[in-house]
C-alpha cells in the first residue's frame, strides 16, 4: 500500500501536453466529454472481459452504464462509470504519465506553433487530459473492481497532482470537473445531451442523465428523480449500414482509434460462411507518428459476440496493413480466447485473410475511382501509407498482384517527386518493342532523377521508375515482374535494350567497342583493385562513365543502405562502364604519365554521381586539381 497522501509531479511530457491541449484545442472544447465517455466505456469493456474469468466482479452491480451529471451551484460536471476502476498504482501510472514508446521524440518535434501542433496533438490522442480545457480542477474518485479501497486523485492541471485514500460505495470511477470561469453554458441538460448525441451516440453502453421535465406551474425545467438514456446504446457495428450516418461512423472511428481527425475511408460488412463475423475497418487520414515503431499498438479491437476481448489484436491484420483501425466482432471464437490462441487459430487466420481482402478492395475502390474526390483520397492515402503498403509485396504472397496494382511511383515522365504512376499506367504506355519495366534506385529523389544511368532512356524517350524510398530496394527484390514484364534496374547487369536498339545503333556500338578495346584493357589494369570489370557502355550519352552492379550482385544503393543501417553488406566490386564518345575518355587514349590517375578520376566521379562515398576524398581532389591544371596549361 502506498502512502495515504502524496503529491506527485507529472511526467515532463504530460506537462507539455496539458499546456498545448488547453491552448490549442479550445475551439474544440466539447471533445472533453467524448474523451471522458470513451474512457468510461473502455473501463466497462475491461470489466466485462475480466468478469468472464471472475464472475464475482460483476455480480453485485451487473448493469454497466455511464452517467453524466452536473451541479449548477457547485459548477461541476461529473462523468461516472461502474467499470473496472483503478488501483492507486494504476491511477499514478495512467493519470500521471504517458506510457507510449516514442513519446519523448514526439514532443521534441512540436514546433510551438499552436495551429500546427494542435493537429499533431490530435494524432497523438487527446484523452483524459482534455478535461483541463474546460476544468480548472479535476477530481477522480475511483475504486478498482474486486477491491474495497478507493483513491482520490486531484489536480489543477499544472505541474502536479495529489493522491489520497478515499471511500466510494461501489466500484468504478467518477471524474469530476470543476469548470473554469466562463464555461457555465455547459451546465445544462440540453447542452450536454446534444454533445453526447453528437460525439458519443455510438457508445455501446447506455449513457444516462437525470430526466428533466417542463414544469408548467414553475415555468421552468425541473429535474426528476429518474434516469433516461440519451444515446442509442447499441453496438454501432451490429446496426445496419442504412441506419448509420457518415458522422456516426466518423465519431465511432475517433473512439476506437483515439484519433482526432475523421478517417479517410471505411468498410463495414457482415461476413457469413465458415466464420461469421462483423468487420468495421477504417483507413486513417494521417499516419501516426509511431507507424514505424515496432512496439506500437495496432488498431484492431476484437469482440466476441459483442463482448470486448482485446485491443491491439495484431493477429487480425497483416503487418503491412498495421495502420488499419476498427472492430472485428466474431460469432464463433471462444470468449476465453487469448493472444496465444489467436496466434495459432485457423479461424483467426481465416478472419485475417478476409479482412485483408476487404481492405485491399477498399483501397482498390479509391485507387480506381473516376471521381476527383476518390483520386485525391487515394493520393492522400499513398502519401501517408504507401511505404507501408510496399512491405506487402514481400510479405503477402497471396495478394502480391493486387498490392502491385496499388503501388504508385515517381517516374522520368514528370519533373516532380510525386508518386502518381501505377505499373498499369507504365505498361500501358511502353514503347513499341519494349518488354521490360525499367527502374532506378537511389537514396534521394534527386539522385534517382539525375542518375547517369538514365541517359540512354531519356534519349529514347523510355519511361523509368524513380525509386528512392528505403523500402524500395527490398520491394523490387520481391517484385520481379508485373503483367508478364520483368522489372529491371537500369544500373544492373548487361543492359539489353533488345528491340529498343535499332540495327545502326547496334553496329555503331559494336564498332565503338572494337575501337576502345585496348583502352578498356588499360583502364582495367589501372583499376584492378576497385572494379570487377571495365566495359563500353550503351547506357550513357552525356556522361563519361558510370558504375553498374553485376547481374546477381547487390546494387550500390542497397549496399550503402545496409551499411548505414549498421548491417553487413557483401563486398562486391562494381563494373565501370565508359562512354568512348565522351571527350574525356577519348583524351585518355593519348595519356601516358597520368593514365592511372585519370582512370581513378573516372571511377571516383562515377561513384559520386550515384551517391557513393569516396574512400580517399583528398586523393580525388588532388587528382582533380592536377587534371584541371593540366587542361588550363594546355589551353594557354
Ligand atoms: P487512452 O484512453 O488513449 O488510453 P486517456 O488519456 O484517455 O488515454 O486515458 C489514460 C488511461 O487512464 C486509460 O488508458 C485508462 O487506463 C485510465 N483511465 C482513464 N479513465 C478511466 C476510467 N474512467 N476508468 C478506468 N480507467 C481510466
Ligand atoms: Mg481515452
XYZ file of C-alpha atoms and ligand atoms in Angstrom:
664
model
C 0.000 0.000 0.000
C 1.231 3.464 -0.851
C 1.226 6.462 1.464
C -2.145 7.955 2.389
C -1.483 11.378 0.990
C 1.070 12.104 -1.689
C 1.770 14.943 -4.040
C 3.491 13.856 -7.219
C 4.799 15.665 -10.260
C 3.532 14.943 -13.744
C 5.954 13.433 -16.230
C 7.509 16.276 -18.258
C 5.631 15.266 -21.419
C 2.308 15.374 -19.593
C 3.010 18.957 -18.595
C 3.726 19.844 -22.177
C 0.640 18.049 -23.387
C -1.544 19.824 -20.824
C -0.232 23.195 -21.825
C -0.751 22.604 -25.509
C -4.104 20.997 -25.021
C -5.572 23.897 -23.140
C -4.272 26.467 -25.570
C -4.640 24.851 -28.922
C -7.807 22.827 -28.594
C -10.015 25.436 -27.025
C -12.045 25.944 -30.184
C -12.933 22.267 -29.913
C -13.556 22.220 -26.215
C -16.636 19.975 -26.356
C -14.481 16.982 -27.122
C -13.528 16.627 -23.467
C -16.849 14.902 -22.910
C -16.281 12.476 -25.755
C -12.898 11.561 -24.277
C -14.198 11.007 -20.755
C -17.131 8.928 -22.012
C -14.787 6.973 -24.233
C -12.621 6.134 -21.215
C -15.685 5.178 -19.170
C -16.788 2.877 -21.958
C -13.327 1.292 -22.199
C -13.367 0.764 -18.424
C -16.691 -1.082 -18.655
C -15.423 -3.184 -21.557
C -12.403 -4.158 -19.492
C -14.536 -5.133 -16.544
C -16.833 -7.247 -18.688
C -13.817 -9.023 -20.012
C -12.306 -9.623 -16.558
C -15.668 -10.901 -15.382
C -15.501 -13.698 -17.927
C -12.903 -15.282 -15.646
C -14.208 -13.979 -12.332
C -17.960 -13.549 -12.338
C -17.999 -12.086 -8.815
C -16.521 -8.833 -10.114
C -19.740 -8.001 -11.868
C -22.262 -9.789 -9.714
C -23.273 -7.090 -7.208
C -23.908 -4.457 -9.884
C -24.345 -6.220 -13.231
C -25.768 -3.426 -15.361
C -22.907 -1.466 -16.795
C -23.628 2.165 -17.566
C -22.155 5.617 -17.809
C -23.702 8.582 -16.054
C -23.298 12.239 -16.897
C -24.474 14.735 -14.280
C -23.968 18.375 -13.453
C -24.362 20.614 -10.472
C -25.171 24.205 -11.262
C -24.432 25.526 -7.813
C -21.085 23.772 -7.464
C -20.314 24.398 -11.174
C -19.233 20.797 -11.742
C -19.781 18.145 -14.389
C -19.355 14.515 -13.343
C -18.837 11.533 -15.621
C -19.244 8.239 -13.750
C -18.937 4.645 -14.723
C -19.290 1.350 -12.898
C -16.439 -0.171 -14.869
C -13.164 -1.649 -13.816
C -11.865 1.344 -11.807
C -8.227 1.873 -10.900
C -5.949 0.911 -8.047
C -3.643 3.507 -6.524
C -0.720 2.344 -8.665
C -2.868 2.398 -11.771
C -4.024 5.926 -11.061
C -0.439 7.130 -10.726
C 0.654 5.358 -13.879
C -2.378 6.192 -16.024
C -3.061 9.740 -14.962
C 0.460 10.928 -14.316
C 2.476 9.582 -17.206
C 2.090 8.794 -20.866
C 3.106 5.215 -21.358
C 3.735 5.181 -25.053
C 7.044 4.499 -26.652
C 8.287 7.327 -28.803
C 6.517 9.941 -26.688
C 9.631 11.923 -25.935
C 10.685 12.001 -29.583
C 7.179 13.058 -30.473
C 7.228 16.007 -28.127
C 10.643 17.045 -29.304
C 9.083 17.547 -32.731
C 6.488 20.051 -31.594
C 7.208 23.442 -33.068
C 5.498 25.786 -30.656
C 3.187 26.881 -33.453
C -0.193 26.241 -31.880
C -2.217 25.712 -35.009
C 0.259 23.200 -36.345
C 0.773 21.485 -33.052
C -2.957 21.141 -32.471
C -3.029 18.823 -35.428
C -0.139 16.791 -34.122
C -1.680 16.572 -30.694
C -4.793 15.212 -32.318
C -2.745 12.494 -33.906
C -1.175 11.726 -30.593
C -4.584 11.324 -28.981
C -6.008 13.844 -26.544
C -7.582 11.592 -23.935
C -8.181 12.229 -20.279
C -6.184 15.453 -20.049
C -8.571 17.193 -22.426
C -10.773 17.690 -19.354
C -8.494 20.567 -18.438
C -9.630 22.507 -21.495
C -12.763 23.390 -19.546
C -11.866 22.468 -15.960
C -9.642 24.366 -13.580
C -9.538 21.341 -11.347
C -10.294 17.654 -11.894
C -11.027 15.132 -9.180
C -11.027 11.433 -9.957
C -12.599 9.154 -7.389
C -12.064 5.542 -8.291
C -12.357 2.061 -6.852
C -10.910 -0.984 -8.537
C -13.376 -3.854 -9.109
C -12.721 -6.530 -6.512
C -11.138 -4.124 -4.023
C -12.582 -2.220 -1.063
C -10.141 0.660 -1.146
C -10.824 3.770 -3.169
C -8.456 6.535 -4.300
C -8.902 10.245 -4.841
C -6.744 11.927 -7.475
C -6.775 15.683 -7.768
C -5.050 18.160 -9.978
C -5.290 21.685 -11.312
C -3.550 20.561 -14.479
C -0.341 22.400 -13.804
C 2.760 20.685 -12.542
C 1.442 18.160 -10.068
C -1.350 16.039 -8.742
C -2.258 14.651 -5.332
C -3.392 11.198 -4.303
C -5.338 10.248 -1.197
C -7.029 7.215 0.193
C -10.814 7.632 -0.041
C -14.175 5.987 0.315
C -16.504 5.077 -2.512
C -19.660 2.955 -2.184
C -19.329 0.981 -5.434
C -16.665 0.061 -7.968
C -15.809 2.279 -10.912
C -14.771 5.849 -11.496
C -16.197 9.337 -11.070
C -14.442 12.101 -12.940
C -15.486 15.466 -11.522
C -14.680 18.615 -13.455
C -14.729 21.951 -11.677
C -15.345 24.336 -14.523
C -13.221 27.338 -15.375
C -14.802 30.778 -15.337
C -16.977 31.357 -18.363
C -17.856 27.728 -19.037
C -21.266 27.832 -17.388
C -23.064 27.226 -20.666
C -22.051 23.581 -20.245
C -24.196 23.314 -17.147
C -27.388 22.440 -18.973
C -29.123 19.191 -19.775
C -29.856 20.304 -23.275
C -26.258 21.269 -23.974
C -24.722 18.096 -22.543
C -27.277 15.908 -24.285
C -26.535 17.463 -27.618
C -22.783 16.991 -27.154
C -23.369 13.355 -26.250
C -25.560 12.639 -29.254
C -23.083 14.369 -31.498
C -19.942 12.572 -30.329
C -20.912 9.580 -28.256
C -24.123 8.225 -29.668
C -22.304 5.080 -30.838
C -21.196 4.082 -27.344
C -22.470 0.575 -26.733
C -23.473 1.137 -23.116
C -26.309 3.336 -22.007
C -25.237 6.869 -21.152
C -27.768 8.110 -18.641
C -28.725 11.535 -17.375
C -31.329 12.707 -14.945
C -34.606 13.280 -16.657
C -35.833 16.854 -16.966
C -39.384 17.936 -17.427
C -41.095 21.213 -18.100
C -42.992 22.374 -15.057
C -45.936 24.498 -16.127
C -46.524 25.983 -12.728
C -42.930 26.936 -12.112
C -42.468 27.847 -15.756
C -39.079 26.125 -15.934
C -37.424 22.729 -16.381
C -37.163 20.626 -13.257
C -35.015 17.595 -12.709
C -36.904 14.391 -11.939
C -35.703 11.576 -9.749
C -35.499 9.289 -12.731
C -32.848 8.411 -15.360
C -33.105 8.493 -19.082
C -30.757 7.020 -21.648
C -29.539 9.678 -24.028
C -27.678 7.596 -26.644
C -28.727 4.709 -28.854
C -26.716 2.283 -26.723
C -26.303 -0.467 -29.271
C -23.019 -1.647 -30.713
C -22.752 0.508 -33.821
C -21.213 -2.218 -35.912
C -24.200 -4.514 -35.352
C -26.575 -1.973 -36.835
C -27.497 -1.960 -40.465
C -25.438 0.315 -42.702
C -28.500 2.241 -43.746
C -29.182 3.254 -40.184
C -25.751 4.715 -39.588
C -24.859 8.197 -40.720
C -21.468 9.200 -42.040
C -20.988 11.314 -38.962
C -21.743 8.405 -36.645
C -19.230 6.266 -38.475
C -16.677 9.030 -38.019
C -17.324 9.507 -34.333
C -17.095 5.801 -33.751
C -13.761 5.826 -35.527
C -12.461 8.510 -33.214
C -13.489 6.409 -30.247
C -11.789 3.210 -31.369
C -8.717 4.841 -32.846
C -8.204 7.621 -30.306
C -7.729 9.780 -33.378
C -8.829 13.357 -33.625
C -9.409 13.595 -37.342
C -12.065 11.844 -39.393
C -10.954 8.692 -41.231
C -10.111 8.642 -44.928
C -12.331 5.659 -45.726
C -14.043 2.721 -44.112
C -15.691 -0.586 -44.877
C -18.406 -2.261 -42.862
C -19.552 -5.803 -43.542
C -21.205 -8.789 -42.053
C -19.300 -11.844 -43.203
C -21.035 -15.180 -43.334
C -19.721 -18.612 -44.184
C -17.285 -20.809 -42.343
C -16.528 -17.934 -39.996
C -19.194 -15.479 -39.055
C -18.072 -12.058 -38.041
C -18.637 -8.369 -38.490
C -15.843 -6.140 -39.650
C -15.825 -2.378 -39.404
C -12.442 -1.254 -40.657
C -11.074 2.231 -41.139
C -8.157 3.750 -43.006
C -6.972 6.839 -41.095
C -6.354 10.115 -42.875
C -2.904 10.534 -41.423
C -0.060 8.274 -40.461
C 0.578 8.147 -36.706
C 3.951 9.398 -35.561
C 4.975 5.925 -34.473
C 3.988 3.963 -37.571
C 7.475 2.510 -37.806
C 7.819 1.777 -34.122
C 7.860 -1.955 -33.593
C 6.336 -1.600 -30.156
C 3.444 0.443 -31.322
C -0.093 -0.680 -30.741
C -2.141 -1.987 -33.598
C -5.573 -0.696 -34.203
C -7.972 -3.623 -34.182
C -10.297 -4.266 -31.276
C -11.567 -7.798 -31.034
C -15.048 -8.556 -29.742
C -16.691 -11.931 -29.432
C -20.476 -11.779 -29.604
C -20.404 -8.092 -28.533
C -18.085 -8.708 -25.592
C -14.859 -6.784 -25.772
C -11.915 -9.186 -25.721
C -8.819 -7.159 -26.510
C -7.290 -4.080 -28.029
C -4.382 -4.303 -30.323
C -5.286 -7.659 -31.827
C -2.346 -7.727 -34.207
C -3.126 -11.243 -35.406
C -6.184 -9.971 -37.190
C -4.356 -7.797 -39.671
C -1.070 -8.336 -41.515
C 1.882 -6.095 -40.626
C 1.738 -4.123 -43.827
C -1.844 -3.073 -43.048
C -0.981 -2.131 -39.477
C -2.423 1.348 -39.972
C -5.975 -0.023 -40.259
C -8.200 0.635 -37.239
C -11.547 -0.738 -36.257
C -13.536 -3.556 -34.786
C -13.923 -7.213 -35.550
C -16.739 -8.983 -33.768
C -16.676 -12.746 -34.119
C -19.613 -15.055 -33.611
C -17.512 -18.201 -33.424
C -14.358 -17.595 -31.403
C -14.489 -18.732 -27.772
C -14.944 -15.968 -25.212
C -11.825 -17.031 -23.391
C -9.652 -16.560 -26.456
C -6.147 -15.394 -25.559
C -3.337 -13.899 -27.602
C -1.632 -17.267 -27.685
C -4.744 -18.922 -29.102
C -5.113 -16.129 -31.628
C -1.652 -16.841 -32.911
C -2.405 -20.424 -33.753
C -6.047 -20.480 -34.571
C -7.057 -21.341 -38.100
C -10.277 -19.459 -37.593
C -8.290 -16.349 -36.836
C -6.254 -16.899 -39.953
C -9.458 -17.052 -41.968
C -10.637 -13.798 -40.415
C -7.309 -12.141 -41.130
C -7.445 -13.222 -44.744
C -10.992 -11.962 -45.078
C -10.116 -8.617 -43.561
C -7.011 -8.238 -45.706
C -9.082 -8.753 -48.836
C -11.623 -6.229 -47.643
C -9.057 -3.554 -47.016
C -7.433 -4.196 -50.375
C -10.829 -3.838 -52.085
C -11.426 -0.630 -50.212
C -8.102 0.713 -51.461
C -8.826 -0.528 -54.965
C -12.102 1.341 -54.938
C -10.315 4.550 -54.034
C -7.483 3.962 -56.475
C -9.725 3.011 -59.352
C -12.352 5.664 -58.816
C -13.127 8.067 -61.629
C -14.242 10.837 -59.369
C -11.755 13.539 -58.462
C -12.573 13.123 -54.798
C -11.633 9.462 -54.831
C -8.417 10.095 -56.688
C -7.489 12.762 -54.221
C -8.203 10.381 -51.392
C -6.019 7.698 -52.879
C -3.200 10.177 -53.446
C -3.504 11.167 -49.815
C -3.524 7.573 -48.720
C -0.460 6.854 -50.790
C 1.454 9.745 -49.332
C 0.704 8.664 -45.788
C 0.859 4.895 -46.048
C 2.367 3.968 -49.418
C 5.666 2.988 -47.901
C 3.986 0.618 -45.515
C 1.861 -0.918 -48.231
C 5.029 -1.617 -50.218
C 6.079 -4.007 -47.473
C 3.145 -6.161 -48.512
C 4.786 -7.047 -51.799
C 7.279 -9.182 -49.918
C 5.061 -10.123 -47.029
C 1.855 -11.315 -48.591
C 2.458 -13.724 -51.401
C -1.231 -14.446 -51.999
C -2.122 -10.820 -52.590
C 1.106 -9.707 -54.241
C -0.532 -8.936 -57.586
C -3.279 -6.904 -56.026
C -0.804 -4.948 -53.964
C 1.415 -4.376 -57.000
C -1.520 -2.752 -58.766
C -1.959 -0.372 -55.863
C 1.633 0.864 -55.944
C 2.406 4.350 -57.221
C 5.699 5.690 -58.487
C 7.537 8.800 -59.481
C 8.921 8.446 -62.985
C 11.064 10.236 -65.542
C 7.883 11.429 -67.238
C 7.241 14.054 -64.590
C 9.522 16.599 -63.007
C 8.126 16.285 -59.521
C 8.717 13.671 -56.902
C 5.015 12.970 -56.724
C 4.256 9.306 -56.903
C 1.290 9.013 -59.197
C 2.128 6.416 -61.833
C 0.831 2.873 -61.442
C 2.543 -0.093 -63.024
C -0.506 -0.485 -65.244
C -0.108 3.130 -66.459
C 3.530 2.423 -67.161
C 2.866 -0.761 -69.080
C 0.069 0.933 -70.990
C 2.459 3.463 -72.484
C 5.516 1.295 -73.029
C 7.389 1.955 -76.264
C 6.976 -0.375 -79.159
C 9.487 -3.145 -78.754
C 9.868 -2.513 -75.016
C 9.287 -5.632 -72.980
C 10.663 -4.625 -69.591
C 9.774 -2.233 -66.825
C 12.817 -0.130 -66.001
C 13.616 1.439 -62.668
C 16.474 3.182 -60.934
C 17.046 3.196 -57.175
C 18.884 5.895 -55.258
C 18.937 7.409 -51.822
C 17.059 10.540 -52.783
C 14.608 11.506 -55.458
C 17.088 13.952 -56.981
C 19.854 11.376 -57.107
C 17.486 8.991 -58.860
C 16.239 11.620 -61.264
C 19.718 12.772 -62.258
C 21.309 9.375 -62.358
C 23.639 8.994 -65.367
C 22.181 5.531 -65.888
C 19.076 7.160 -67.296
C 20.774 8.913 -70.205
C 20.030 6.430 -72.938
C 16.462 6.047 -71.670
C 15.966 9.790 -71.835
C 17.331 9.872 -75.334
C 14.985 7.142 -76.468
C 12.027 8.509 -74.539
C 11.649 5.380 -72.416
C 9.990 5.944 -69.068
C 11.892 4.830 -65.966
C 10.517 4.462 -62.440
C 12.405 6.576 -59.902
C 12.673 4.745 -56.596
C 14.068 6.493 -53.562
C 12.317 5.029 -50.512
C 14.342 2.839 -48.238
C 11.878 0.036 -48.653
C 12.108 0.157 -52.456
C 15.250 -1.958 -52.778
C 13.611 -4.605 -50.696
C 10.373 -4.300 -52.604
C 11.937 -4.752 -56.043
C 13.774 -7.796 -54.787
C 10.315 -9.354 -54.338
C 8.553 -7.751 -57.255
C 10.423 -9.214 -60.164
C 7.645 -8.865 -62.696
C 4.302 -7.258 -63.369
C 1.827 -8.250 -66.044
C 4.387 -10.619 -67.505
C 7.047 -7.896 -67.835
C 10.263 -8.153 -65.882
C 11.259 -5.282 -63.619
C 14.830 -4.374 -64.450
C 17.254 -1.990 -62.769
C 18.935 0.392 -65.191
C 22.045 0.203 -63.038
C 22.492 -3.532 -63.020
C 23.787 -6.186 -65.336
C 24.433 -6.022 -69.014
C 21.746 -3.656 -70.210
C 19.938 -5.448 -73.002
C 17.762 -2.992 -74.828
C 16.651 -5.678 -77.243
C 14.350 -4.306 -79.879
C 14.703 -0.817 -78.499
C 18.068 -0.605 -80.203
C 17.992 -0.481 -83.996
C 20.498 -2.013 -86.375
C 22.581 1.139 -86.958
C 22.853 1.734 -83.233
C 23.921 -1.831 -82.670
C 26.574 -1.598 -85.395
C 27.841 1.668 -84.065
C 28.135 0.247 -80.585
C 29.985 -2.801 -81.807
C 32.464 -0.696 -83.695
C 32.960 1.572 -80.690
C 33.618 -1.499 -78.594
C 36.212 -2.668 -81.096
C 37.960 0.689 -81.188
C 38.047 1.025 -77.415
C 39.337 -2.467 -76.787
C 42.893 -1.500 -75.865
C 41.779 1.451 -73.791
C 39.365 -0.707 -71.831
C 42.128 -3.180 -71.172
C 44.440 -0.451 -69.885
C 41.825 1.023 -67.559
C 41.015 -2.417 -66.262
C 44.626 -2.825 -65.274
C 44.802 0.584 -63.634
C 41.660 -0.026 -61.571
C 42.174 -3.707 -60.964
C 41.716 -3.431 -57.195
C 38.497 -1.423 -57.419
C 36.449 -2.921 -60.226
C 35.113 -6.271 -61.244
C 35.315 -5.315 -64.883
C 35.549 -2.384 -67.284
C 33.476 -2.241 -70.456
C 31.990 0.057 -73.043
C 28.608 1.385 -72.065
C 25.453 1.798 -74.002
C 23.647 3.484 -71.155
C 25.415 6.823 -71.384
C 25.080 9.665 -73.836
C 26.460 12.666 -71.927
C 28.471 11.335 -69.006
C 31.942 9.845 -69.390
C 31.417 6.858 -67.110
C 29.086 5.113 -64.683
C 29.137 2.231 -62.269
C 26.850 -0.752 -62.548
C 26.370 -3.809 -60.402
C 26.798 -7.221 -61.891
C 23.556 -9.030 -62.629
C 23.469 -11.012 -59.398
C 25.392 -8.624 -57.159
C 23.822 -6.244 -54.727
C 23.226 -2.756 -56.098
C 25.474 0.004 -54.811
C 22.456 1.761 -53.331
C 21.338 -1.282 -51.362
C 24.869 -1.917 -50.087
C 25.003 1.688 -48.851
C 21.586 1.417 -47.194
C 22.609 -1.722 -45.362
C 25.844 -0.173 -44.183
C 24.014 2.923 -42.985
C 21.710 0.649 -41.000
C 24.733 -0.956 -39.393
C 24.334 -4.222 -41.267
C 26.896 -6.178 -43.212
C 26.826 -5.902 -46.966
C 28.800 -8.341 -49.089
C 31.790 -6.637 -50.655
C 31.130 -6.890 -54.344
C 33.057 -4.673 -56.706
C 31.178 -2.701 -59.323
C 31.672 -2.702 -63.065
C 32.909 0.536 -64.603
C 31.271 1.397 -67.889
C 32.916 4.035 -70.052
C 31.461 6.151 -72.800
C 34.015 6.037 -75.647
C 32.378 9.003 -77.387
C 32.997 11.311 -74.470
C 35.925 13.751 -74.999
C 37.429 12.967 -71.594
C 37.562 9.327 -72.495
C 38.962 9.921 -75.989
C 41.526 12.218 -74.429
C 42.609 9.367 -72.147
C 43.783 7.397 -75.149
C 46.716 9.783 -75.539
C 47.619 9.995 -71.877
C 50.724 8.243 -70.676
C 52.188 9.503 -67.395
C 48.904 10.293 -65.679
C 46.882 7.432 -67.104
C 46.314 5.685 -63.775
C 45.328 8.890 -62.016
C 42.831 9.752 -64.684
C 41.345 6.301 -64.591
C 40.789 6.681 -60.866
C 39.189 10.031 -61.509
C 36.721 8.448 -63.894
C 35.874 5.838 -61.338
C 35.532 8.306 -58.466
C 33.214 10.669 -60.270
C 31.029 7.784 -61.365
C 30.854 6.712 -57.746
C 29.953 10.219 -56.595
C 27.277 10.547 -59.252
C 25.406 7.554 -57.933
C 25.533 8.806 -54.359
C 28.514 6.766 -53.186
C 31.237 7.888 -50.837
C 34.864 8.205 -51.785
C 37.311 6.179 -49.793
C 40.032 8.770 -50.373
C 38.373 12.171 -50.936
C 41.645 14.086 -50.560
C 43.278 11.904 -53.216
C 40.341 12.585 -55.516
C 40.609 16.338 -55.072
C 44.354 16.235 -55.694
C 43.946 14.317 -58.953
C 41.095 16.529 -59.995
C 43.134 19.671 -59.446
C 46.072 18.254 -61.338
C 43.819 17.480 -64.242
C 42.236 20.911 -64.209
C 45.659 22.482 -64.071
C 46.934 20.344 -66.945
C 43.950 21.404 -69.017
C 44.356 25.105 -68.201
C 48.047 24.986 -69.104
C 47.287 23.091 -72.301
C 44.703 25.707 -73.187
C 47.174 28.625 -72.829
P -6.307 6.310 -23.639
O -7.783 6.234 -23.432
O -5.951 6.626 -25.042
O -5.557 5.147 -23.077
P -6.528 8.510 -21.833
O -5.654 9.694 -21.586
O -7.908 8.797 -22.299
O -5.762 7.585 -22.837
O -6.609 7.666 -20.518
C -5.437 7.222 -19.888
C -5.658 5.956 -19.103
O -6.310 6.234 -17.891
C -6.531 4.931 -19.782
O -5.785 4.118 -20.674
C -7.041 4.127 -18.591
O -6.086 3.153 -18.215
C -7.113 5.161 -17.490
N -8.485 5.663 -17.339
C -8.968 6.839 -17.755
N -10.271 6.974 -17.457
C -10.621 5.835 -16.823
C -11.843 5.342 -16.244
N -12.979 6.050 -16.271
N -11.819 4.127 -15.655
C -10.678 3.394 -15.608
N -9.516 3.799 -16.123
C -9.478 5.007 -16.732
Mg -9.118 7.735 -23.734
